[in-house]
PDB file of C-alpha atoms in Angstrom:
ATOM      1  CA  MET A   1     187.154 172.571  83.969  1.00  0.00           C
ATOM      2  CA  GLY A   2     188.017 168.919  83.338  1.00  0.00           C
ATOM      3  CA  LYS A   3     185.504 166.163  82.792  1.00  0.00           C
ATOM      4  CA  ASN A   4     184.033 165.023  86.085  1.00  0.00           C
ATOM      5  CA  LYS A   5     184.640 161.431  87.029  1.00  0.00           C
ATOM      6  CA  ASN A   6     181.384 159.540  87.342  1.00  0.00           C
ATOM      7  CA  LEU A   7     181.370 157.936  90.768  1.00  0.00           C
ATOM      8  CA  LYS A   8     178.399 155.640  90.244  1.00  0.00           C
ATOM      9  CA  ASN A   9     179.182 152.208  91.755  1.00  0.00           C
ATOM     10  CA  HIS A  10     181.731 153.717  94.171  1.00  0.00           C
ATOM     11  CA  PHE A  11     181.720 154.095  97.925  1.00  0.00           C
ATOM     12  CA  LEU A  12     181.950 157.470  99.576  1.00  0.00           C
ATOM     13  CA  ILE A  13     183.711 157.106 102.908  1.00  0.00           C
ATOM     14  CA  THR A  14     183.317 159.936 105.370  1.00  0.00           C
ATOM     15  CA  THR A  15     186.345 161.691 106.753  1.00  0.00           C
ATOM     16  CA  PRO A  16     186.418 163.002 110.329  1.00  0.00           C
ATOM     17  CA  GLN A  17     185.241 166.411 109.060  1.00  0.00           C
ATOM     18  CA  LEU A  18     181.714 164.976 109.056  1.00  0.00           C
ATOM     19  CA  ASN A  19     181.924 163.547 112.595  1.00  0.00           C
ATOM     20  CA  ASP A  20     179.139 165.755 113.885  1.00  0.00           C
ATOM     21  CA  SER A  21     176.713 164.861 111.111  1.00  0.00           C
ATOM     22  CA  VAL A  22     174.362 161.998 110.339  1.00  0.00           C
ATOM     23  CA  PHE A  23     177.185 160.694 108.121  1.00  0.00           C
ATOM     24  CA  ASP A  24     179.707 160.139 110.948  1.00  0.00           C
ATOM     25  CA  LYS A  25     181.831 157.104 109.941  1.00  0.00           C
ATOM     26  CA  GLY A  26     179.352 156.430 107.162  1.00  0.00           C
ATOM     27  CA  ILE A  27     179.796 154.547 103.938  1.00  0.00           C
ATOM     28  CA  ILE A  28     177.547 155.537 101.081  1.00  0.00           C
ATOM     29  CA  TYR A  29     177.088 153.407  97.988  1.00  0.00           C
ATOM     30  CA  LEU A  30     176.599 155.786  95.060  1.00  0.00           C
ATOM     31  CA  CYS A  31     173.810 154.525  92.818  1.00  0.00           C
ATOM     32  CA  GLU A  32     173.503 157.515  90.488  1.00  0.00           C
ATOM     33  CA  HIS A  33     175.902 160.320  89.575  1.00  0.00           C
ATOM     34  CA  ASN A  34     175.393 162.675  86.661  1.00  0.00           C
ATOM     35  CA  ASN A  35     174.991 166.358  85.785  1.00  0.00           C
ATOM     36  CA  ASP A  36     171.805 166.519  87.866  1.00  0.00           C
ATOM     37  CA  GLY A  37     173.658 165.472  91.016  1.00  0.00           C
ATOM     38  CA  ALA A  38     174.215 162.256  92.906  1.00  0.00           C
ATOM     39  CA  MET A  39     172.191 159.755  94.906  1.00  0.00           C
ATOM     40  CA  GLY A  40     173.389 157.019  97.205  1.00  0.00           C
ATOM     41  CA  ILE A  41     172.444 154.764 100.096  1.00  0.00           C
ATOM     42  CA  MET A  42     174.353 154.746 103.374  1.00  0.00           C
ATOM     43  CA  LEU A  43     175.098 151.117 104.200  1.00  0.00           C
ATOM     44  CA  ASN A  44     176.340 150.964 107.758  1.00  0.00           C
ATOM     45  CA  LYS A  45     173.918 152.764 110.085  1.00  0.00           C
ATOM     46  CA  PRO A  46     171.375 150.251 111.428  1.00  0.00           C
ATOM     47  CA  ILE A  47     168.153 151.893 112.557  1.00  0.00           C
ATOM     48  CA  PRO A  48     167.292 151.056 116.176  1.00  0.00           C
ATOM     49  CA  ASN A  49     163.817 149.789 117.169  1.00  0.00           C
ATOM     50  CA  ILE A  50     163.177 148.196 113.810  1.00  0.00           C
ATOM     51  CA  GLU A  51     160.057 146.345 114.966  1.00  0.00           C
ATOM     52  CA  THR A  52     157.864 149.382 114.250  1.00  0.00           C
ATOM     53  CA  ILE A  53     159.427 149.805 110.819  1.00  0.00           C
ATOM     54  CA  LEU A  54     159.118 146.110 110.007  1.00  0.00           C
ATOM     55  CA  SER A  55     155.405 146.208 110.758  1.00  0.00           C
ATOM     56  CA  LYS A  56     154.992 149.385 108.680  1.00  0.00           C
ATOM     57  CA  PHE A  57     156.483 147.608 105.656  1.00  0.00           C
ATOM     58  CA  ASP A  58     154.653 144.335 106.319  1.00  0.00           C
ATOM     59  CA  LEU A  59     157.895 142.630 107.250  1.00  0.00           C
ATOM     60  CA  LYS A  60     156.751 141.388 110.677  1.00  0.00           C
ATOM     61  CA  ASN A  61     156.957 137.761 109.561  1.00  0.00           C
ATOM     62  CA  ILE A  62     160.344 137.928 107.914  1.00  0.00           C
ATOM     63  CA  SER A  63     162.913 135.628 109.425  1.00  0.00           C
ATOM     64  CA  PRO A  64     165.712 136.131 110.160  1.00  0.00           C
ATOM     65  CA  LYS A  65     164.954 139.783 110.882  1.00  0.00           C
ATOM     66  CA  PRO A  66     166.971 141.943 108.506  1.00  0.00           C
ATOM     67  CA  ASN A  67     168.779 145.000 109.724  1.00  0.00           C
ATOM     68  CA  ILE A  68     167.282 148.154 108.302  1.00  0.00           C
ATOM     69  CA  TYR A  69     169.742 150.925 107.620  1.00  0.00           C
ATOM     70  CA  LEU A  70     169.420 154.681 107.477  1.00  0.00           C
ATOM     71  CA  GLY A  71     170.134 155.257 103.789  1.00  0.00           C
ATOM     72  CA  GLY A  72     170.404 158.986 104.339  1.00  0.00           C
ATOM     73  CA  PRO A  73     168.486 162.022 105.536  1.00  0.00           C
ATOM     74  CA  VAL A  74     166.301 162.466 102.426  1.00  0.00           C
ATOM     75  CA  ASP A  75     162.852 160.830 102.101  1.00  0.00           C
ATOM     76  CA  VAL A  76     163.264 158.700 105.245  1.00  0.00           C
ATOM     77  CA  ASN A  77     159.796 157.155 104.875  1.00  0.00           C
ATOM     78  CA  LYS A  78     160.749 155.608 101.551  1.00  0.00           C
ATOM     79  CA  GLY A  79     162.253 152.132 101.438  1.00  0.00           C
ATOM     80  CA  PHE A  80     165.144 151.134  99.191  1.00  0.00           C
ATOM     81  CA  VAL A  81     166.721 147.733  98.698  1.00  0.00           C
ATOM     82  CA  ILE A  82     170.272 147.312  97.470  1.00  0.00           C
ATOM     83  CA  HIS A  83     170.622 143.790  96.133  1.00  0.00           C
ATOM     84  CA  GLU A  84     172.470 141.435  93.850  1.00  0.00           C
ATOM     85  CA  ASN A  85     171.526 141.504  90.185  1.00  0.00           C
ATOM     86  CA  ASP A  86     169.722 138.171  90.407  1.00  0.00           C
ATOM     87  CA  TYR A  87     166.431 140.054  90.738  1.00  0.00           C
ATOM     88  CA  GLU A  88     164.672 142.732  88.701  1.00  0.00           C
ATOM     89  CA  ILE A  89     161.211 144.301  88.640  1.00  0.00           C
ATOM     90  CA  ASN A  90     159.716 147.516  87.394  1.00  0.00           C
ATOM     91  CA  GLY A  91     161.717 150.298  89.020  1.00  0.00           C
ATOM     92  CA  THR A  92     164.953 148.348  89.502  1.00  0.00           C
ATOM     93  CA  LEU A  93     168.021 150.447  88.703  1.00  0.00           C
ATOM     94  CA  GLU A  94     171.078 148.490  87.634  1.00  0.00           C
ATOM     95  CA  VAL A  95     173.996 150.236  89.317  1.00  0.00           C
ATOM     96  CA  SER A  96     176.682 147.815  88.142  1.00  0.00           C
ATOM     97  CA  LYS A  97     176.947 144.380  86.581  1.00  0.00           C
ATOM     98  CA  LYS A  98     176.488 142.883  90.062  1.00  0.00           C
ATOM     99  CA  VAL A  99     174.430 145.312  92.144  1.00  0.00           C
ATOM    100  CA  SER A 100     171.012 146.926  91.698  1.00  0.00           C
ATOM    101  CA  LEU A 101     168.754 149.277  93.637  1.00  0.00           C
ATOM    102  CA  THR A 102     165.000 148.755  93.870  1.00  0.00           C
ATOM    103  CA  SER A 103     162.493 151.096  95.494  1.00  0.00           C
ATOM    104  CA  ASN A 104     159.390 149.235  94.315  1.00  0.00           C
ATOM    105  CA  LEU A 105     158.106 147.635  97.523  1.00  0.00           C
ATOM    106  CA  LYS A 106     156.980 144.522  95.636  1.00  0.00           C
ATOM    107  CA  ILE A 107     160.540 143.384  96.318  1.00  0.00           C
ATOM    108  CA  VAL A 108     159.571 143.055 100.003  1.00  0.00           C
ATOM    109  CA  SER A 109     156.776 140.576  99.320  1.00  0.00           C
ATOM    110  CA  ASP A 110     159.059 138.725  96.890  1.00  0.00           C
ATOM    111  CA  ILE A 111     161.720 138.438  99.606  1.00  0.00           C
ATOM    112  CA  LEU A 112     159.077 137.127 102.016  1.00  0.00           C
ATOM    113  CA  LYS A 113     157.951 134.530  99.460  1.00  0.00           C
ATOM    114  CA  GLY A 114     161.525 133.483  98.774  1.00  0.00           C
ATOM    115  CA  ASN A 115     161.471 134.895  95.229  1.00  0.00           C
ATOM    116  CA  GLY A 116     163.562 137.950  96.015  1.00  0.00           C
ATOM    117  CA  PRO A 117     167.280 138.546  95.612  1.00  0.00           C
ATOM    118  CA  ASN A 118     169.674 136.277  97.501  1.00  0.00           C
ATOM    119  CA  LYS A 119     171.604 139.083  99.128  1.00  0.00           C
ATOM    120  CA  PHE A 120     170.124 142.453  99.984  1.00  0.00           C
ATOM    121  CA  ARG A 121     170.227 145.441 102.320  1.00  0.00           C
ATOM    122  CA  PHE A 122     167.073 147.285 103.259  1.00  0.00           C
ATOM    123  CA  ALA A 123     167.385 151.046 103.802  1.00  0.00           C
ATOM    124  CA  LEU A 124     165.079 153.912 104.613  1.00  0.00           C
ATOM    125  CA  GLY A 125     165.855 157.233 103.020  1.00  0.00           C
ATOM    126  CA  TYR A 126     168.755 158.147 100.795  1.00  0.00           C
ATOM    127  CA  SER A 127     171.642 160.580 100.515  1.00  0.00           C
ATOM    128  CA  GLY A 128     171.326 163.136  97.758  1.00  0.00           C
ATOM    129  CA  TRP A 129     173.387 165.935  96.246  1.00  0.00           C
ATOM    130  CA  GLY A 130     172.357 168.639  93.808  1.00  0.00           C
ATOM    131  CA  PRO A 131     174.318 169.471  90.642  1.00  0.00           C
ATOM    132  CA  GLY A 132     178.004 170.012  91.505  1.00  0.00           C
ATOM    133  CA  GLN A 133     177.395 169.651  95.246  1.00  0.00           C
ATOM    134  CA  LEU A 134     179.204 166.331  95.664  1.00  0.00           C
ATOM    135  CA  GLU A 135     182.160 167.571  93.606  1.00  0.00           C
ATOM    136  CA  GLU A 136     182.394 170.580  95.930  1.00  0.00           C
ATOM    137  CA  GLU A 137     182.271 168.365  99.043  1.00  0.00           C
ATOM    138  CA  LEU A 138     184.990 166.145  97.554  1.00  0.00           C
ATOM    139  CA  LYS A 139     187.176 169.218  97.019  1.00  0.00           C
ATOM    140  CA  GLN A 140     186.643 170.145 100.661  1.00  0.00           C
ATOM    141  CA  GLY A 141     187.868 166.714 101.710  1.00  0.00           C
ATOM    142  CA  ASN A 142     184.593 165.486 103.229  1.00  0.00           C
ATOM    143  CA  TRP A 143     184.701 162.123 101.426  1.00  0.00           C
ATOM    144  CA  LEU A 144     187.174 159.537 100.280  1.00  0.00           C
ATOM    145  CA  ILE A 145     186.365 157.411  97.242  1.00  0.00           C
ATOM    146  CA  LEU A 146     186.700 153.651  96.983  1.00  0.00           C
ATOM    147  CA  PRO A 147     185.558 151.497  94.041  1.00  0.00           C
ATOM    148  CA  ALA A 148     182.551 149.481  95.159  1.00  0.00           C
ATOM    149  CA  ASP A 149     183.100 145.968  96.378  1.00  0.00           C
ATOM    150  CA  GLN A 150     180.237 143.514  96.640  1.00  0.00           C
ATOM    151  CA  SER A 151     181.630 141.727  99.688  1.00  0.00           C
ATOM    152  CA  LEU A 152     181.722 145.027 101.578  1.00  0.00           C
ATOM    153  CA  ILE A 153     178.044 145.656 100.735  1.00  0.00           C
ATOM    154  CA  PHE A 154     176.630 142.233 101.507  1.00  0.00           C
ATOM    155  CA  SER A 155     179.120 140.314 103.663  1.00  0.00           C
ATOM    156  CA  THR A 156     180.771 142.827 105.998  1.00  0.00           C
ATOM    157  CA  PRO A 157     179.115 143.529 109.370  1.00  0.00           C
ATOM    158  CA  SER A 158     178.041 147.173 109.525  1.00  0.00           C
ATOM    159  CA  ASN A 159     180.017 147.857 112.710  1.00  0.00           C
ATOM    160  CA  VAL A 160     183.348 147.122 110.972  1.00  0.00           C
ATOM    161  CA  MET A 161     182.444 148.346 107.493  1.00  0.00           C
ATOM    162  CA  TRP A 162     183.957 151.815 107.845  1.00  0.00           C
ATOM    163  CA  ASP A 163     187.244 150.475 109.269  1.00  0.00           C
ATOM    164  CA  THR A 164     187.369 147.779 106.575  1.00  0.00           C
ATOM    165  CA  ALA A 165     186.893 150.389 103.841  1.00  0.00           C
ATOM    166  CA  CYS A 166     189.638 152.555 105.355  1.00  0.00           C
ATOM    167  CA  GLN A 167     191.963 149.543 105.420  1.00  0.00           C
ATOM    168  CA  LYS A 168     191.208 148.955 101.732  1.00  0.00           C
ATOM    169  CA  LEU A 169     192.264 152.555 101.128  1.00  0.00           C
ATOM    170  CA  GLY A 170     195.408 151.904 103.132  1.00  0.00           C
ATOM    171  CA  ILE A 171     194.767 154.606 105.709  1.00  0.00           C
ATOM    172  CA  ASN A 172     193.730 154.825 109.326  1.00  0.00           C
ATOM    173  CA  LEU A 173     191.289 157.707 109.573  1.00  0.00           C
ATOM    174  CA  ASN A 174     191.150 157.253 113.340  1.00  0.00           C
ATOM    175  CA  ASP A 175     194.601 158.868 113.366  1.00  0.00           C
ATOM    176  CA  PHE A 176     192.946 162.068 112.182  1.00  0.00           C
ATOM    177  CA  ALA A 177     189.984 161.974 114.557  1.00  0.00           C
ATOM    178  CA  GLY A 178     189.469 165.185 116.467  1.00  0.00           C
ATOM    179  CA  GLN A 179     192.120 167.077 114.516  1.00  0.00           C
ATOM    180  CA  ALA A 180     190.699 169.733 112.237  1.00  0.00           C
ATOM    181  CA  GLY A 181     194.163 170.497 110.895  1.00  0.00           C
ATOM    182  CA  ILE A 182     193.054 173.720 109.230  1.00  0.00           C
ATOM    183  CA  SER A 183     195.647 176.465 109.508  1.00  0.00           C
TER     184      SER A 183
END
């Protein structure tokens, strides 16, 4: 078996095979990928009714109100912030030269005080894969891979993110929608 490509700092873009799952038209930013598995944050699924969540994380007074995204189905009560590398505290994971992930909730009070990162996305939960699981799902064609792009993370509205990523790949996945194509 060949050496596995490390997909840290890449996007996983769902294919129509996952239409019936929580990942439908999802984009996941992979923050960790090694022999123990993979971990990422879905970027483009805003959670509805965020007022209750904002108060839970003491974000009631934040303005403008940030969107909070469903990072994935694992540990949905845990907050994660994907942000530019202009900020670091205990528990910040540098994913690339430009992007980090922080789960230490001190980042929330720093954002409120104006000492936090300039650009960030707040997510609840994460997407996780055990050893070899992601590689298997890639073989099955569940995901397409795109090198990460900061403007897609921080500057692209979530409702067009999936289409924008598909355009970057040069394909229109909507052409495949509804067709299983397995013979």
